[in-house]
Each structure stands twice: as C-alpha cells, then as structure tokens.
XYZ file of C-alpha atoms in Angstrom:
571
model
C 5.654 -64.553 -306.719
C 9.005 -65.276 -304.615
C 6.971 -67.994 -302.837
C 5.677 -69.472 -305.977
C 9.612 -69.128 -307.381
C 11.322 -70.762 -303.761
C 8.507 -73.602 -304.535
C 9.518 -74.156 -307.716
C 13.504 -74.443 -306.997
C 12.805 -76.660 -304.196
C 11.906 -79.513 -306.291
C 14.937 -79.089 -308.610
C 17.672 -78.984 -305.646
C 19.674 -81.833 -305.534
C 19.531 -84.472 -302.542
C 22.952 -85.801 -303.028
C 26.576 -84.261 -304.114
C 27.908 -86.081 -307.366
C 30.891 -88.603 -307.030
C 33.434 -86.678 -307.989
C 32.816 -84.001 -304.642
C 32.396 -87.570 -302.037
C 35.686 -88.816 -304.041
C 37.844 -85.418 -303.573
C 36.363 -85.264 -299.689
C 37.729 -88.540 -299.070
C 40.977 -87.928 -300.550
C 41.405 -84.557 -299.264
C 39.801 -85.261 -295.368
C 40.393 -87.849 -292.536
C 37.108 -88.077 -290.963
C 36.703 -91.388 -293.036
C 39.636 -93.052 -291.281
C 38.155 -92.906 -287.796
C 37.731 -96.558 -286.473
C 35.892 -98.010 -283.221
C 36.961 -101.024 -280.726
C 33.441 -102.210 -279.204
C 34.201 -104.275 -275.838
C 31.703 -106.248 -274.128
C 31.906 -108.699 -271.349
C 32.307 -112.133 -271.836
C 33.594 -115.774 -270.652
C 36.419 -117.821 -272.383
C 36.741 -120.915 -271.078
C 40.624 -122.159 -270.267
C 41.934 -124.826 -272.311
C 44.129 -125.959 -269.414
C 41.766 -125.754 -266.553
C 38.432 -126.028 -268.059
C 37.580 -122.958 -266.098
C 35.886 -120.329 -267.941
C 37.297 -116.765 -266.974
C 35.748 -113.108 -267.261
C 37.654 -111.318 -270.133
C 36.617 -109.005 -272.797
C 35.288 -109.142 -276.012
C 36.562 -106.652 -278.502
C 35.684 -106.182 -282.349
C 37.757 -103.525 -284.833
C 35.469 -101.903 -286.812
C 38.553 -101.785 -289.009
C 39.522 -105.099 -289.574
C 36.584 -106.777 -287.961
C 38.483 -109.081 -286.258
C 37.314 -110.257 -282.840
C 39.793 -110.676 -280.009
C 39.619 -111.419 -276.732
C 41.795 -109.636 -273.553
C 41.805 -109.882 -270.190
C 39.178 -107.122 -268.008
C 40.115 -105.081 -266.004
C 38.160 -103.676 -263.249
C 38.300 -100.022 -261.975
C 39.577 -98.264 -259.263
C 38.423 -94.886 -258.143
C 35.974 -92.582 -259.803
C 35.752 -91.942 -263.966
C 33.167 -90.716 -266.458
C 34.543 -93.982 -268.501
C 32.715 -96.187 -266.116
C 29.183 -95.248 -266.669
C 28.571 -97.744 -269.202
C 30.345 -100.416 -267.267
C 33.309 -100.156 -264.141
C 35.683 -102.334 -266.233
C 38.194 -102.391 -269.314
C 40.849 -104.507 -270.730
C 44.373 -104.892 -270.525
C 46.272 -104.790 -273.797
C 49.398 -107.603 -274.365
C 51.957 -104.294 -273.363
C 50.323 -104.299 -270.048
C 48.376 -101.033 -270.598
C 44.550 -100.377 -268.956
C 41.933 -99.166 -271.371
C 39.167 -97.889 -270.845
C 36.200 -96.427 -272.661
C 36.703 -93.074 -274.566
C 40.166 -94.139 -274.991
C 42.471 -94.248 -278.262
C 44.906 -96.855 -279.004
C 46.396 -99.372 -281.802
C 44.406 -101.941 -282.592
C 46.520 -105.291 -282.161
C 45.087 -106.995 -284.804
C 45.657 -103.897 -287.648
C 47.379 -101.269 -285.912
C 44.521 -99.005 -287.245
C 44.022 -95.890 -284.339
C 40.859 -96.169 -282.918
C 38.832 -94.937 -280.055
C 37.587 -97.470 -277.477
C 33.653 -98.260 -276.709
C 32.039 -99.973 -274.499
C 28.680 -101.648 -275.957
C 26.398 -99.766 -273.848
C 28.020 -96.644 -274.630
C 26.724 -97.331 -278.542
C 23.106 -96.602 -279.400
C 21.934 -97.608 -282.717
C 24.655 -96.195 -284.134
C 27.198 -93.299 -282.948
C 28.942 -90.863 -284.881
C 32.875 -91.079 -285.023
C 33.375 -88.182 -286.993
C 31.772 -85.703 -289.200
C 32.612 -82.298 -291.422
C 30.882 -79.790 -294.132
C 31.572 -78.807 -297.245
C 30.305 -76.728 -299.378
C 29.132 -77.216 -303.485
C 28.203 -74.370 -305.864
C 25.403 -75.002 -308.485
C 23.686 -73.333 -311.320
C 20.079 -73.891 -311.480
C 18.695 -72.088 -314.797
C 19.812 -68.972 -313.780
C 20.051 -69.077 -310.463
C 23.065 -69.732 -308.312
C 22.584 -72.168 -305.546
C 25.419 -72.570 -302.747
C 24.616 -76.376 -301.147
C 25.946 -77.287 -297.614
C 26.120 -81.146 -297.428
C 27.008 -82.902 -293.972
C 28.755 -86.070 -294.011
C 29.422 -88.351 -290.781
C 30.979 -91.722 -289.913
C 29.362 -93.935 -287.141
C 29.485 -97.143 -285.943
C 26.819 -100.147 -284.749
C 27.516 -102.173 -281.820
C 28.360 -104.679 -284.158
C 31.307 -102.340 -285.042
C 29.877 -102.102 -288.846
C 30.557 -98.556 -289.844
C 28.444 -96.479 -291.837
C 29.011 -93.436 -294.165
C 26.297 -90.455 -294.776
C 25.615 -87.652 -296.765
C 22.867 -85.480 -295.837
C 21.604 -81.723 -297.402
C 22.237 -79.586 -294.651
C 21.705 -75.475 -295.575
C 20.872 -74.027 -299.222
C 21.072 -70.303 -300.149
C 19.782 -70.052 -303.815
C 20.049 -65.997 -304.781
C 17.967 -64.179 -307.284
C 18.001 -60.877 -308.482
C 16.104 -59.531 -305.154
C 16.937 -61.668 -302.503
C 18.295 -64.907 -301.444
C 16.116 -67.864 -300.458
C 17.232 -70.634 -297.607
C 16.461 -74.932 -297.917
C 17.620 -76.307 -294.800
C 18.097 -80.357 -294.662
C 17.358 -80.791 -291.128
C 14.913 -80.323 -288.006
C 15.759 -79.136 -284.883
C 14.891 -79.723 -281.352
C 16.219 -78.075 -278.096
C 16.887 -80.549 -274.743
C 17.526 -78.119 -271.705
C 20.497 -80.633 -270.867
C 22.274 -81.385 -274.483
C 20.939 -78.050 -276.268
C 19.681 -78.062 -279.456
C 19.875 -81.364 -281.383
C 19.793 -81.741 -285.411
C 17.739 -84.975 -287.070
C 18.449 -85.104 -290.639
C 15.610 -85.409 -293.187
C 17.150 -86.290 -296.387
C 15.366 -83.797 -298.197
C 15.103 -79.744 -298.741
C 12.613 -78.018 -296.398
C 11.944 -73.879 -297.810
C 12.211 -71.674 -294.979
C 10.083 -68.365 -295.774
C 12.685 -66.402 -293.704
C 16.291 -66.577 -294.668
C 18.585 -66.346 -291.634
C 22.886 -66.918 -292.128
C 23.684 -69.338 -290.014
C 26.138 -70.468 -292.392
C 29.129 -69.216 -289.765
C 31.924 -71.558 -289.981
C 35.239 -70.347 -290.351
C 38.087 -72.700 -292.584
C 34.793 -74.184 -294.903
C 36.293 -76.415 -297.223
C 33.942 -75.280 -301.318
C 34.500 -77.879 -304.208
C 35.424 -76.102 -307.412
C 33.485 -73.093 -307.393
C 34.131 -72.223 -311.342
C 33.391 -68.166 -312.021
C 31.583 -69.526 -315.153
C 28.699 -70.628 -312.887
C 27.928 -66.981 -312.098
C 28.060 -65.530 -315.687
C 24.709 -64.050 -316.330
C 23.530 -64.676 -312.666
C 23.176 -61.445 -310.346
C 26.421 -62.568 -308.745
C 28.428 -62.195 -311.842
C 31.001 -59.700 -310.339
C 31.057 -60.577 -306.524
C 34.094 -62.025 -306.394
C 33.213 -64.732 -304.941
C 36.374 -67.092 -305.418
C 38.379 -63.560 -304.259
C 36.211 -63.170 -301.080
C 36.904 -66.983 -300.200
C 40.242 -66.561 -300.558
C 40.904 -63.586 -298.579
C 38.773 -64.825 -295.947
C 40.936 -67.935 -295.493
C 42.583 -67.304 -292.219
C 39.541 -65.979 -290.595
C 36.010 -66.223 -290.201
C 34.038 -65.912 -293.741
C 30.215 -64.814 -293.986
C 29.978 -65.520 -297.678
C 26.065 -65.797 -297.180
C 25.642 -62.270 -295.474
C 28.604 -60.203 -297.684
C 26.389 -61.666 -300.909
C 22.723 -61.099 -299.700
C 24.838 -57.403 -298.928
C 26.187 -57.892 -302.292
C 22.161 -58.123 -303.813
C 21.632 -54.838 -301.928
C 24.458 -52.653 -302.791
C 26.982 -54.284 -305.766
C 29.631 -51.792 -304.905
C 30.978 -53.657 -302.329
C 33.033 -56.058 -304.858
C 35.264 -52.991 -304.622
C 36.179 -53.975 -301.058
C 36.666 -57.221 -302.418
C 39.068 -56.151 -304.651
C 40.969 -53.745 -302.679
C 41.689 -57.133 -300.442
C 39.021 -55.785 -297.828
C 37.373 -59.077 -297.275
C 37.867 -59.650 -293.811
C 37.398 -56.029 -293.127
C 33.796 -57.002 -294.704
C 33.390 -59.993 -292.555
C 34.254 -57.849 -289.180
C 31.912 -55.220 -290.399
C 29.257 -58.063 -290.673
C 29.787 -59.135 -286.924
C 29.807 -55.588 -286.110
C 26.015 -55.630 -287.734
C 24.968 -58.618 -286.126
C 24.029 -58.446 -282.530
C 25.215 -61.558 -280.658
C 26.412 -63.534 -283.582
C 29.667 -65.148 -281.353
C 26.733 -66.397 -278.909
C 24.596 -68.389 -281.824
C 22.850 -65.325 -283.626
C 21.912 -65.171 -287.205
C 24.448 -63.379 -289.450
C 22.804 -59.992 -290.649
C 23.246 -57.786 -293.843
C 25.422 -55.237 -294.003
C 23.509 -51.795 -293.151
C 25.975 -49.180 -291.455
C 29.450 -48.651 -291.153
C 29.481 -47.855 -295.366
C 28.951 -44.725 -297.318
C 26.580 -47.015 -299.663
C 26.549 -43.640 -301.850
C 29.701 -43.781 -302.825
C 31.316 -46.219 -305.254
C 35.258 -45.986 -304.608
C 36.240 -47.799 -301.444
C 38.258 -44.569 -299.690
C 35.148 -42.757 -299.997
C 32.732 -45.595 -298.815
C 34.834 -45.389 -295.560
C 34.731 -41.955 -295.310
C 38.395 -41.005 -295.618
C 40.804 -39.398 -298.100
C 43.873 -40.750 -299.824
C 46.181 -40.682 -297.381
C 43.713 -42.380 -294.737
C 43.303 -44.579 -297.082
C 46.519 -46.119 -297.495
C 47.061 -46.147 -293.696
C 43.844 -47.835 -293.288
C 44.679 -50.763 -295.507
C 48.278 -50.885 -294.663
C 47.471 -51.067 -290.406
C 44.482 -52.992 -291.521
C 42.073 -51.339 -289.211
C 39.049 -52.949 -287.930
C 35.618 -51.349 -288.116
C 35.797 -50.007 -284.053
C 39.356 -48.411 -285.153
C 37.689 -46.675 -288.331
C 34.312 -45.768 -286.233
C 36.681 -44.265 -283.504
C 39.277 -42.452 -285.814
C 36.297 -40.721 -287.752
C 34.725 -39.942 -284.453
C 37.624 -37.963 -283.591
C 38.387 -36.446 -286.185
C 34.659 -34.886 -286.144
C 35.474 -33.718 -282.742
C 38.783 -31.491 -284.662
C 42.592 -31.615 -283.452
C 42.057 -35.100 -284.637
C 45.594 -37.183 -284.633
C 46.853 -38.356 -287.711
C 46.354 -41.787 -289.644
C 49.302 -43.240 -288.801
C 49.246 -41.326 -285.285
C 46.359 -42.391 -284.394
C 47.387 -45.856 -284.779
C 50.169 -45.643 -282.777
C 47.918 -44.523 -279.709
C 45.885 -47.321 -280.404
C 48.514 -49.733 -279.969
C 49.588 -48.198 -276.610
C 46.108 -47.297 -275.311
C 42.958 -49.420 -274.855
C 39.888 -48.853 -277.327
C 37.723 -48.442 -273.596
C 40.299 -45.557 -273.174
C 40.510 -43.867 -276.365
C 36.451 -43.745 -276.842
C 36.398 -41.733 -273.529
C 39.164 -39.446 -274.761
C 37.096 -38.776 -277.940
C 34.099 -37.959 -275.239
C 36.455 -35.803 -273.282
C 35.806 -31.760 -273.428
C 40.070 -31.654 -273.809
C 41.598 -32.131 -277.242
C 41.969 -35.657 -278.155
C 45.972 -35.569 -279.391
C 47.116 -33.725 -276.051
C 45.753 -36.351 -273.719
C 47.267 -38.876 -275.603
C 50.855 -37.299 -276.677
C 50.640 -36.888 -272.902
C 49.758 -40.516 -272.216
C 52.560 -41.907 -274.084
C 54.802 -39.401 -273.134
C 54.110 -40.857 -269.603
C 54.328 -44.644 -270.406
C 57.880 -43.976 -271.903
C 59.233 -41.755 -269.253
C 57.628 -44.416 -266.242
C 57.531 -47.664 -267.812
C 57.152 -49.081 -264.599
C 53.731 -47.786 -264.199
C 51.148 -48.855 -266.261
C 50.064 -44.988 -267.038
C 46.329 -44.961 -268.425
C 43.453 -42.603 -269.243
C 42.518 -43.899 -265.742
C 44.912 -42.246 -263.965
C 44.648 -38.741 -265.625
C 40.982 -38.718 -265.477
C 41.111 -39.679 -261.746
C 43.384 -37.555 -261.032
C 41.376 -34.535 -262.480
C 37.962 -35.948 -260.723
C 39.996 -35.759 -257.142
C 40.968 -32.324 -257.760
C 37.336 -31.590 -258.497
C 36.258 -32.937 -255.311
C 38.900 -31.271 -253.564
C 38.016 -27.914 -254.872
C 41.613 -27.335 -256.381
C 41.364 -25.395 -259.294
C 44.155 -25.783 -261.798
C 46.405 -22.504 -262.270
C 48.393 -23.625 -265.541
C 48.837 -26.602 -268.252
C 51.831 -27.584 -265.688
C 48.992 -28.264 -263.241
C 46.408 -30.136 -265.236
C 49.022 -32.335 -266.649
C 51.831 -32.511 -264.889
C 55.457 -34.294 -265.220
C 54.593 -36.953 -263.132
C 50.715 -38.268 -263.009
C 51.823 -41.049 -260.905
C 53.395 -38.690 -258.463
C 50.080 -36.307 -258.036
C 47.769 -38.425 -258.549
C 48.800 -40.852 -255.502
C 49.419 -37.278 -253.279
C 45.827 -36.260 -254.119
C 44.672 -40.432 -252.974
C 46.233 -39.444 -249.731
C 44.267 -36.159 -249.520
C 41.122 -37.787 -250.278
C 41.549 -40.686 -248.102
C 42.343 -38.503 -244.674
C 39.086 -36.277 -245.701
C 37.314 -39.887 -246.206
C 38.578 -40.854 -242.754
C 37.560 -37.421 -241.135
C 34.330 -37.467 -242.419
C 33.819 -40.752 -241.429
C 34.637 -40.181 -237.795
C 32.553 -37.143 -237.651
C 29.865 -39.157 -238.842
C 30.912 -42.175 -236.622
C 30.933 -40.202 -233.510
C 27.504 -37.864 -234.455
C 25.316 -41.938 -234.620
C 26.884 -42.849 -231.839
C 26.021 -39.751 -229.735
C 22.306 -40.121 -230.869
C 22.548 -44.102 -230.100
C 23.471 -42.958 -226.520
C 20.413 -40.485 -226.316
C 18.295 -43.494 -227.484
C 19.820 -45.766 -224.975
C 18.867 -43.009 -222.198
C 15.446 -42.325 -223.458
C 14.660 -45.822 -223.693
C 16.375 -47.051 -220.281
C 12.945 -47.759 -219.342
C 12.456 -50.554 -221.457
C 14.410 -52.969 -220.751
C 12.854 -55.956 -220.077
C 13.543 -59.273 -219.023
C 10.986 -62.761 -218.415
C 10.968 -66.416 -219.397
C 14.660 -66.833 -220.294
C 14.428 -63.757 -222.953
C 15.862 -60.357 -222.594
C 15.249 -57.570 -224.655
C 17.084 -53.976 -225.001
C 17.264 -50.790 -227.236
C 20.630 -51.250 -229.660
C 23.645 -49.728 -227.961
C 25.687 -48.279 -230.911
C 26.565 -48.447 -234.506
C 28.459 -51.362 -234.328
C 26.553 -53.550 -232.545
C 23.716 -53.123 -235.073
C 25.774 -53.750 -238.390
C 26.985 -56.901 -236.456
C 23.675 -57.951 -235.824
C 22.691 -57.466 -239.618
C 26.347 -59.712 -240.168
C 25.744 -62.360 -237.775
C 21.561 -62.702 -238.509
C 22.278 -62.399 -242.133
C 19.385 -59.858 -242.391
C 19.401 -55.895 -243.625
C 18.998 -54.475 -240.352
C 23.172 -53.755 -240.414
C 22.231 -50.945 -242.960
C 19.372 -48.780 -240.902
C 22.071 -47.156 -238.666
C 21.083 -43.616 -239.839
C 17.443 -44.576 -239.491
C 17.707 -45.422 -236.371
C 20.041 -42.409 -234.581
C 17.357 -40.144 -236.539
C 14.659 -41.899 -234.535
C 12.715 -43.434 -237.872
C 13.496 -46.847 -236.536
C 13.609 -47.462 -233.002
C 15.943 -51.123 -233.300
C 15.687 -53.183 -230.299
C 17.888 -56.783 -229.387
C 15.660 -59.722 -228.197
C 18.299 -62.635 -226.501
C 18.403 -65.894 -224.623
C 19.150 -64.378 -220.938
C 22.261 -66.791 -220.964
C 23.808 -65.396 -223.631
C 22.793 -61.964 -223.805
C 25.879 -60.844 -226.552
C 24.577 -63.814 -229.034
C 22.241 -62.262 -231.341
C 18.519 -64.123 -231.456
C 16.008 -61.907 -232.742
C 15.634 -58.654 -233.852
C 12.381 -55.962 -233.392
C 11.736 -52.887 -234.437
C 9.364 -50.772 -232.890
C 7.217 -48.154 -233.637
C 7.610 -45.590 -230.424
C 4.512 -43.619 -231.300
C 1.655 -46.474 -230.715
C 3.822 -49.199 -229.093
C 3.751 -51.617 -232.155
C 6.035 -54.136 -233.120
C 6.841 -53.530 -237.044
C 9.368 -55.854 -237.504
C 10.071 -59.114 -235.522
C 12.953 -61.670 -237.213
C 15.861 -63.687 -236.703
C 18.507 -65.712 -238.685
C 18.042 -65.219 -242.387
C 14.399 -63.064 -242.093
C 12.911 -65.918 -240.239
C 9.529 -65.135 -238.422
C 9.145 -65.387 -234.728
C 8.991 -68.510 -232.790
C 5.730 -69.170 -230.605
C 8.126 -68.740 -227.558
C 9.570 -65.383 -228.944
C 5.601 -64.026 -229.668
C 4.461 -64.782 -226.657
C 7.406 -62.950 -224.472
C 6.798 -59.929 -227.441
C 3.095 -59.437 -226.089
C 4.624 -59.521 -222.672
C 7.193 -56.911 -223.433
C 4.650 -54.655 -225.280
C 1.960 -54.863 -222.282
C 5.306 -53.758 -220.101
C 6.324 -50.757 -222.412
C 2.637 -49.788 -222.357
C 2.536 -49.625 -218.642
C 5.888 -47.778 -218.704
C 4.704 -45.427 -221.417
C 1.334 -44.792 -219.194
C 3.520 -43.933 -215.751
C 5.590 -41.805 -217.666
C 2.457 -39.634 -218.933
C 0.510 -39.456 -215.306
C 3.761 -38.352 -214.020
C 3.950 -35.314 -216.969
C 0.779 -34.706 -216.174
C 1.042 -34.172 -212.827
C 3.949 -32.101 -213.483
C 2.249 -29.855 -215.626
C -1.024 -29.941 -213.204
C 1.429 -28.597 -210.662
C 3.402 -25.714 -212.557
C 0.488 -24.142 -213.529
C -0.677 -23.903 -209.836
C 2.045 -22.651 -209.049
C-alpha cells in the first residue's frame, strides 16, 4: 500500500516552483548577479605599424561587450596558469589572471575572470536552495529546488531550476523524491547530475542538513487537516534560525511521538535539533539525519517530565540552555546521589571540562566534593590550570607509592599543585632506581654472554662477526638498522635470543647485518640488515662459514668435557 501511495504522489509532484517563488529568490538573493570575463588569446593588428600583436580577447557576460587588452605572461608558479601561463593587463596597470575578480571596464559589473579553457560546456557561477511547502490532497509535501547560474565560453549565461529533495508525510511515515543522481570520483567526491524529474526512493534518509535554509511562505493553513497540523512548523523554523535546523528528522519524530510540539513551544527547538545530532552517528561527517529515539521520556507529555527533571530543573535547564550531554550528565549524577544542584552544577560545568566531569560522575568519591574542591583550587591558584587531572593523578601516585591517606586533609589537600609535583619527584627517583637496577642486572648477563661466547668470534673475507656487547649497543643497532631488534634486550640477557653483530672488518662500529642464533643446534634464525632486508650473497656465504666455525668450536668444547668427565670418574 505505501508503495502503491509514494507511486501515486510521484506523478502529481511538481517539476518547477511557480513565478512568484523564482521572482521573490531573485529579489531577495545575489547569486543571479554573478558575471564572467572569458579571455582567450588573440592577434590585433596595429593601425600604425601594420604589425599584428598578441593581446587578449575578453567578453562580459554582463554587457557582452568584447574588448581587447594587452597579455600578460607569467612569472613563477600558480594554479591560475593551468589553463594557459598568461593574463591581461587592465588600463590601471593591474595583472589578472584567471580565478580573479575585478570591474569590468566596459560596465563596471564585478565579475570573476576565466580563461576559455577553464570553461567546459558551461560552468556554474553560483548556486543556492530553497525550500517550498505544498499541499497535495491531503498530504503535505516540503520541495527542495536548486537553482544555479553558469556561463558558456561564449560568456552567454544561463539560469536553472532543478527538483532537488522531496519529503511528502502521511499519517505513518514520510516518503523521499530526490531530483538528482549521484556518482562518486575518488578525486572530486561525489558529484550530482540533475534529472529534471522526481525519482521515489523506497528508503527515506534526511539529508536535508543545511543550516540558514531560506522556505517561501510556508502558510499554517497548508497543514490544517494534515498529520502535521500542530507541529509547529513555522515555530520550529524560527527558533532554529541561528543554528542548524533538521526540520525533516524533528517531523518524521513528530509522526512518531506528537508530544514533542511541546518542546517546540517551550522554545526547545534547537535543544531538539542537538538531540537529533546526538541520535545520529556521524552526521557532521556526511551521515543521514536519524529520528529521534533516546534522550526523551516519550511517556510523558509535559516537557519537564520528558527530560526527566522537576520544576526547579526545569527552569534552570531552559534558562542555561543546556545541551543534551549537560542534561545526560546532570541526570547521571544525580542517580549516583550527593548530586550538585541545577544551577551548581552549571557552574562546574563552566569551569570544568565535560571529559572531566563524566569521570567524576564514574568516580567512587561524591561528585560535589571533588568539584567544590576543584574550584576551590582554580580560585585560590589561578596560575595553575587545576583539573580532575591533577587530583586523580595525584591519588594514582599515592597508590603506587603505597601511601595510604590518614585524613580528608590528606586526600585533598590545600595545595594539589604542591603534593602532587612532591609525589612526581618520588615517583621519578623510584623510576630512575628501578631503571638502573634493571640497567645494570642486562648488562651483567650481556657480559656473561660475551664470556660464554668469546669463542665465537669470527673473522674471514672482509666480514667480522661478534656476540652483542651490552644493552646499548643493541637498541642502537635496532636505531641505526631501522629494524626491531633494539627491543629484544631482555630476550637476549635471558638467553632466548642469542643476538650477534655481522660488520665490514673496516668498520667494525658501523652496523651491517644483524643474526640471531639459535645456541642449541647452531642455526641461524634471523639474518637482516637496513630496514629487514635479507642477506646479500656475500653475507650468506661468510654465514655458512661462520656456522661450520661455531660447529667446530662447539665440537672441541664437548671432546674436551668429555674428557674431563672420562677423567674424574677415574679418578
């Protein structure tokens, strides 16, 4: 039935707004008045020479005079001179160039400057919406018409109307016409071709998001008998003035739940439209506009109690003109109890971020202490910028410090800026002690290494290859190879990665490539240079070399345990 019905109202929508809208946009808009100078290059022959000199041909889309003036070739680099690397000279001496404005000296009408190949078969010089309301039996159809200017090469301008978006609402639900097709170009975006005719959309999406829309007339006597009869709708435009308006989305709401024209006329419009955004996932970044479905007691019918608060919240609520985060936070905390005041809670808004107060509401401590003390803070040290920050961090060192707090004095004390940097001094000296402990541990265990692996050094066809030395040497390794090896320095004193240096002989401190090797079977695991690159032939073939060398090592080592052990048993 509602596709049958959309059907139906598509033929009877309108292709084309009546005179009297295009006369009152003209008269109340500029976008008409926007003229073109098309240049092109051409020869004029002088009268007194006979010569014929390069100069510039330029037509006024205004007057459409033609005049010539001298060119005027560039100098240095401009997006201007992709069409062409020259412009004119005007009689004042002044150097145009394309995408400029200026006078026209024929008319004085203001208008920008073109080069011919910057013009395709026509260009736009300006454009702008507007907005017509229209009853069609009984159904109330908002039209969006878009209207441009552009200009030929010729300079002959043309004028257009085109339907853009329609939103025609019945009883149930609202139905979308859209005017256009679009296609998406990974370097422009998406692009808009007009069809100059209604296309029904079976899904109706808001994109109808532009704030300052300039609506012809919109007469209340369209909607009587209509199921927008009491939205307000002239109210809701006018409140929304000065901000963005989602007239689409607060009256497909509207359909849904009619006791939000009590918003409306509490002067709670743009309250409505921030509440819409707030409903809309990633509307600022080109998403859809979405109906209103939380932040509302839709049970309620009076406007204190759709917002959840009594009288007196009430009047502080339109009075500080709260958004919807404000309202979601103050209700939050008042669930939690010890909740501040309306007009308290206001003022620790305006000193405190809304990042700050949401953690505060999270916060096992009461919500009005931590911020009485805040601002207490901020007024007595308004040098410091005192924060949630600091108090938080201040009681997270103390954790970590293992300082319990004996009294109130403690936990918050007369100076947070005071403690808290005494308690950054605490936990950087532990910071450095631990680090030195653990500095000193990896580099005892890189000197066991060294020792244990003395034996395999090795040296042959201008390579050289040792065990890493110490911490250091192996984050500056991972720094100068751009690789990860600077971050297995605890692998490596553990003895999980053995990390060895391969070099050019003449410059043993440069670093070249870097191996790791497994000690158990003698295997190289790892075997890379600058930025993960593999081996070289060269670098391979002194590897195998190396490995047949440890393996010979290894195998002296074990006769002579052996032989050991052969020995102490005799014995």
């Amino acid at each position: 039935m509602s596709k049958e019905f959309q059907d139906e109202l598509l033929l009877k929508l309108p292709t084309m707004p009546s005179c009297d809208v295009l006369e009152w946009y003209k008269s109340t808009h500029s976008i008409y008045n926007a003229e073109a100078i098309i240049y092109r290059n051409a020869y004029v022959q002088d009268p007194l020479t006979g010569h014929k000199e390069k100069m510039c041909e330029c037509r006024c889309s205004a007057c459409k005079e033609v005049f010539y003036l001298p060119r005027v070739e560039f100098n240095g680099c401009r997006s201007a001179y992709a069409p062409a690397p020259f412009g004119f000279q005007l009689i004042n001496g002044e150097q145009v160039w394309s995408g400029d404005n200026v006078l026209c000296p024929e008319c004085a009408a203001e208008a920008e400057v073109f080069h011919v190949g910057a013009i395709g078969r026509k260009t736009e010089l300006s454009a702008g919406f507007f907005m017509t309301v229209e009853r069609i039996e009984e159904t109330p159809v908002f039209l969006l018409w878009r209207t441009s200017k552009s200009v030929s090469k010729s300079a002959d301008t043309e004028i257009e109307v085109n339907p853009w978006e329609a939103y025609a609402f019945s009883k149930k639900r609202c139905y979308k016409y859209v005017g256009y097709t679009s296609s998406y170009n990974q370097y422009t975006g998406y692009q808009y071709s007009p069809l100059e005719e209604w296309k029904a959309l079976r899904r109706c999406e808001d994109t109808l998001k532009n704030s300052g829309l300039d609506f012809y007339c919109i007469n209340d006597s369209i909607f009587e008998g209509t199921c927008l009869q009491n939205a307000k709708i002239n109210l809701f435009i006018k409140q929304s003035k000065r901000g963005k308006c989602y007239l689409i989305s607060y009256l497909r709401s509207y359909l849904l739940h009619n006791q939000l024209e009590n918003l409306v006329n509490e002067g709670l419009s743009p309250f409505i439209n921030q509440l819409t955004e707030e409903n809309s996932y990633g509307i600022n970044y080109g998403n859809p506009a979405k109906i209103i479905r939380k932040g509302l007691d839709f049970k309620q019918k009076k406007p204190a109690k759709m917002l959840g608060l009594n009288k007196e919240e009430y009047f502080y609520f339109k009075s500080q003109k709260w958004t919807p985060t404000e309202l979601d936070l103050y209700k939050k905390a008042r669930e939690k109890g010890n909740a501040p005041g309306a007009a308290e809670f206001k003022l620790f808004l305006d000193n405190l971020t809304i990042h700050d107060f949401k953690e505060i509401i999270e916060h096992s401590e009461p919500t009005v202490r931590i911020c009485r003390y805040l601002l207490k803070q901020q007024k007595k040290y308004p040098e410091n910028h005192i924060s949630w920050y600091y108090l938080s961090d201040y009681w997270k060192m103390a954790e970590d410090l293992g300082e319990a707090f004996d009294s109130m004095r403690d936990k918050y004390p007369q100076n947070i800026k005071v403690f808290h940097d005494r308690y950054v001094e605490k936990i950087n000296e532990r910071t450095e002690n631990d680090f030195a402990k653990k500095e000193k541990k990896e580099r005892a265990a890189f000197r066991k290494l060294k020792k244990e692996f003395e034996d395999f050094n090795f040296a042959a066809d201008g390579f050289c290859i040792f065990i890493a030395p110490e911490p250091k040497s192996l984050r500056y390794e991972g720094k100068i190879l751009s690789h990860c090896v600077g971050r297995y320095v605890k692998e490596h004193a553990k003895g999980e990665r053995c990390i060895f240096f391969l070099r050019k002989s003449e410059y043993p401190q440069v670093p070249f490539y870097t191996v790791t090797l497994d000690t158990q079977n003698l295997k190289i695991t790892m075997n890379l240079g600058h930025f993960n690159c593999i081996a070289t032939p060269e670098v391979e073939a002194f590897s195998e070399k190396w490995l047949e060398y440890i393996r010979e090592v290894r195998s002296k080592k074990d006769e002579r345990k052996h032989k050991y052990n052969r020995n102490a048993e005799c014995a």
